[in-house]
Short mmCIF file of N, CA and C in Angstrom, two decimals:
data_model
loop_
_atom_site.label_atom_id
_atom_site.label_comp_id
_atom_site.label_asym_id
_atom_site.label_seq_id
_atom_site.Cartn_x
_atom_site.Cartn_y
_atom_site.Cartn_z
N ASP A 28 3.13 -12.95 7.10
CA ASP A 28 3.15 -13.93 8.18
C ASP A 28 3.18 -13.28 9.57
N VAL A 29 2.62 -12.11 9.72
CA VAL A 29 2.61 -11.47 11.03
C VAL A 29 1.37 -11.83 11.84
N GLY A 30 0.44 -12.58 11.24
CA GLY A 30 -0.72 -13.04 11.98
C GLY A 30 -1.89 -12.08 12.03
N TYR A 31 -1.90 -11.06 11.18
CA TYR A 31 -3.01 -10.12 11.15
C TYR A 31 -3.91 -10.43 9.96
N THR A 32 -5.20 -10.29 10.17
CA THR A 32 -6.12 -10.37 9.04
C THR A 32 -5.95 -9.10 8.21
N PRO A 33 -6.35 -9.11 6.95
CA PRO A 33 -6.27 -7.88 6.17
C PRO A 33 -7.02 -6.73 6.82
N GLU A 34 -8.15 -7.03 7.42
CA GLU A 34 -8.93 -5.99 8.10
C GLU A 34 -8.17 -5.40 9.28
N ARG A 35 -7.53 -6.26 10.06
CA ARG A 35 -6.75 -5.79 11.22
C ARG A 35 -5.56 -4.96 10.76
N ALA A 36 -4.89 -5.40 9.70
CA ALA A 36 -3.75 -4.65 9.18
C ALA A 36 -4.20 -3.26 8.71
N LEU A 37 -5.31 -3.18 7.97
CA LEU A 37 -5.81 -1.89 7.51
C LEU A 37 -6.23 -1.01 8.68
N GLU A 38 -6.81 -1.62 9.70
CA GLU A 38 -7.20 -0.86 10.89
C GLU A 38 -5.98 -0.20 11.53
N GLN A 39 -4.88 -0.93 11.61
CA GLN A 39 -3.66 -0.39 12.19
C GLN A 39 -3.08 0.73 11.32
N LEU A 40 -3.09 0.53 10.01
CA LEU A 40 -2.52 1.54 9.11
C LEU A 40 -3.37 2.81 9.07
N GLN A 41 -4.68 2.68 9.25
CA GLN A 41 -5.55 3.85 9.24
C GLN A 41 -5.30 4.77 10.43
N ARG A 42 -4.67 4.27 11.46
CA ARG A 42 -4.39 5.08 12.65
C ARG A 42 -3.15 5.96 12.50
N ILE A 43 -2.36 5.73 11.47
CA ILE A 43 -1.16 6.54 11.25
C ILE A 43 -1.60 7.92 10.77
N GLN A 44 -1.06 8.95 11.41
CA GLN A 44 -1.45 10.32 11.08
C GLN A 44 -0.25 11.12 10.62
N HIS A 45 -0.50 11.96 9.62
CA HIS A 45 0.51 12.90 9.14
C HIS A 45 0.15 14.26 9.73
N HIS A 46 1.14 14.93 10.29
CA HIS A 46 0.91 16.22 10.95
C HIS A 46 1.73 17.32 10.27
N ARG A 47 1.15 18.49 10.27
CA ARG A 47 1.88 19.69 9.82
C ARG A 47 1.61 20.76 10.86
N VAL A 48 2.66 21.24 11.51
CA VAL A 48 2.54 22.18 12.61
C VAL A 48 3.35 23.43 12.31
N ARG A 49 2.75 24.59 12.59
CA ARG A 49 3.46 25.85 12.45
C ARG A 49 3.34 26.57 13.80
N LEU A 50 4.47 26.89 14.41
CA LEU A 50 4.48 27.56 15.70
C LEU A 50 5.01 28.97 15.57
N ASN A 51 4.30 29.92 16.15
CA ASN A 51 4.71 31.33 16.18
C ASN A 51 5.08 31.87 14.81
N GLY A 52 4.34 31.46 13.78
CA GLY A 52 4.58 31.98 12.44
C GLY A 52 5.84 31.45 11.78
N GLY A 53 6.50 30.48 12.38
CA GLY A 53 7.72 29.92 11.80
C GLY A 53 7.42 28.97 10.65
N GLU A 54 8.46 28.36 10.16
CA GLU A 54 8.31 27.40 9.08
C GLU A 54 7.55 26.17 9.58
N PRO A 55 6.69 25.60 8.75
CA PRO A 55 5.94 24.42 9.18
C PRO A 55 6.87 23.21 9.36
N VAL A 56 6.54 22.42 10.34
CA VAL A 56 7.23 21.16 10.58
C VAL A 56 6.24 20.06 10.27
N THR A 57 6.64 19.08 9.48
CA THR A 57 5.76 17.97 9.14
C THR A 57 6.34 16.68 9.66
N GLY A 58 5.48 15.72 9.88
CA GLY A 58 5.95 14.43 10.35
C GLY A 58 4.80 13.46 10.53
N VAL A 59 5.13 12.29 10.98
CA VAL A 59 4.18 11.21 11.19
C VAL A 59 4.13 10.91 12.67
N SER A 60 2.92 10.65 13.17
CA SER A 60 2.78 10.31 14.59
C SER A 60 3.59 9.06 14.91
N THR A 61 3.94 8.90 16.17
CA THR A 61 4.72 7.76 16.60
C THR A 61 3.99 6.46 16.25
N LEU A 62 4.71 5.54 15.63
CA LEU A 62 4.11 4.28 15.20
C LEU A 62 4.13 3.25 16.32
N SER A 63 3.07 2.47 16.39
CA SER A 63 3.01 1.39 17.37
C SER A 63 3.80 0.19 16.84
N THR A 64 4.03 -0.76 17.72
CA THR A 64 4.74 -1.99 17.32
C THR A 64 3.95 -2.71 16.23
N GLU A 65 2.63 -2.76 16.37
CA GLU A 65 1.80 -3.42 15.36
C GLU A 65 1.91 -2.72 14.01
N GLN A 66 1.91 -1.40 14.02
CA GLN A 66 2.03 -0.67 12.76
C GLN A 66 3.38 -0.93 12.10
N HIS A 67 4.45 -0.97 12.89
CA HIS A 67 5.77 -1.31 12.35
C HIS A 67 5.75 -2.71 11.73
N GLU A 68 5.13 -3.65 12.41
CA GLU A 68 5.08 -5.03 11.91
C GLU A 68 4.33 -5.11 10.58
N VAL A 69 3.21 -4.42 10.48
CA VAL A 69 2.43 -4.44 9.24
C VAL A 69 3.23 -3.80 8.11
N LEU A 70 3.83 -2.65 8.37
CA LEU A 70 4.64 -1.99 7.34
C LEU A 70 5.81 -2.86 6.90
N HIS A 71 6.47 -3.50 7.86
CA HIS A 71 7.59 -4.39 7.54
C HIS A 71 7.11 -5.56 6.67
N ALA A 72 5.96 -6.14 7.03
CA ALA A 72 5.42 -7.26 6.25
C ALA A 72 5.09 -6.84 4.82
N LEU A 73 4.75 -5.56 4.63
CA LEU A 73 4.46 -5.04 3.29
C LEU A 73 5.72 -4.60 2.55
N GLY A 74 6.86 -4.70 3.20
CA GLY A 74 8.12 -4.30 2.57
C GLY A 74 8.37 -2.81 2.63
N ILE A 75 7.69 -2.11 3.53
CA ILE A 75 7.87 -0.67 3.69
C ILE A 75 8.69 -0.43 4.95
N GLU A 76 9.92 -0.02 4.77
CA GLU A 76 10.82 0.15 5.91
C GLU A 76 10.78 1.55 6.50
N LYS A 77 10.47 2.55 5.68
CA LYS A 77 10.44 3.93 6.16
C LYS A 77 9.31 4.68 5.46
N LEU A 78 8.54 5.42 6.24
CA LEU A 78 7.46 6.20 5.65
C LEU A 78 8.03 7.38 4.89
N ALA A 79 7.25 7.94 3.99
CA ALA A 79 7.71 9.02 3.13
C ALA A 79 7.92 10.33 3.88
N ALA A 80 7.25 10.52 5.00
CA ALA A 80 7.41 11.77 5.76
C ALA A 80 8.83 11.86 6.31
N PRO A 81 9.42 13.05 6.34
CA PRO A 81 10.82 13.20 6.75
C PRO A 81 11.08 12.98 8.23
N GLU A 82 10.09 13.17 9.09
CA GLU A 82 10.31 13.05 10.52
C GLU A 82 9.19 12.27 11.17
N GLN A 83 9.46 11.79 12.34
CA GLN A 83 8.42 11.17 13.14
C GLN A 83 8.22 12.02 14.38
N LEU A 84 7.02 12.55 14.55
CA LEU A 84 6.73 13.44 15.66
C LEU A 84 6.05 12.66 16.78
N ALA A 85 6.48 12.86 17.98
CA ALA A 85 5.88 12.21 19.14
C ALA A 85 4.80 13.12 19.70
N LEU A 86 3.77 13.38 18.91
CA LEU A 86 2.70 14.27 19.34
C LEU A 86 1.57 13.50 20.00
N LEU A 87 1.36 12.28 19.57
CA LEU A 87 0.25 11.48 20.09
C LEU A 87 0.75 10.19 20.68
#
């Protein structure tokens, strides 16, 4: 009941990116790009409260 068509919901979810970054030969850091309000709404409507990635990176 968030008011998105299935196509719009999929469009929003396709924009979520998983990142893996290694700086100066250190251990890799993984995470998910910052989620938009729409992406949070779609995930909530699907019953997904937290993504599987351990961190959320504000890279984009």
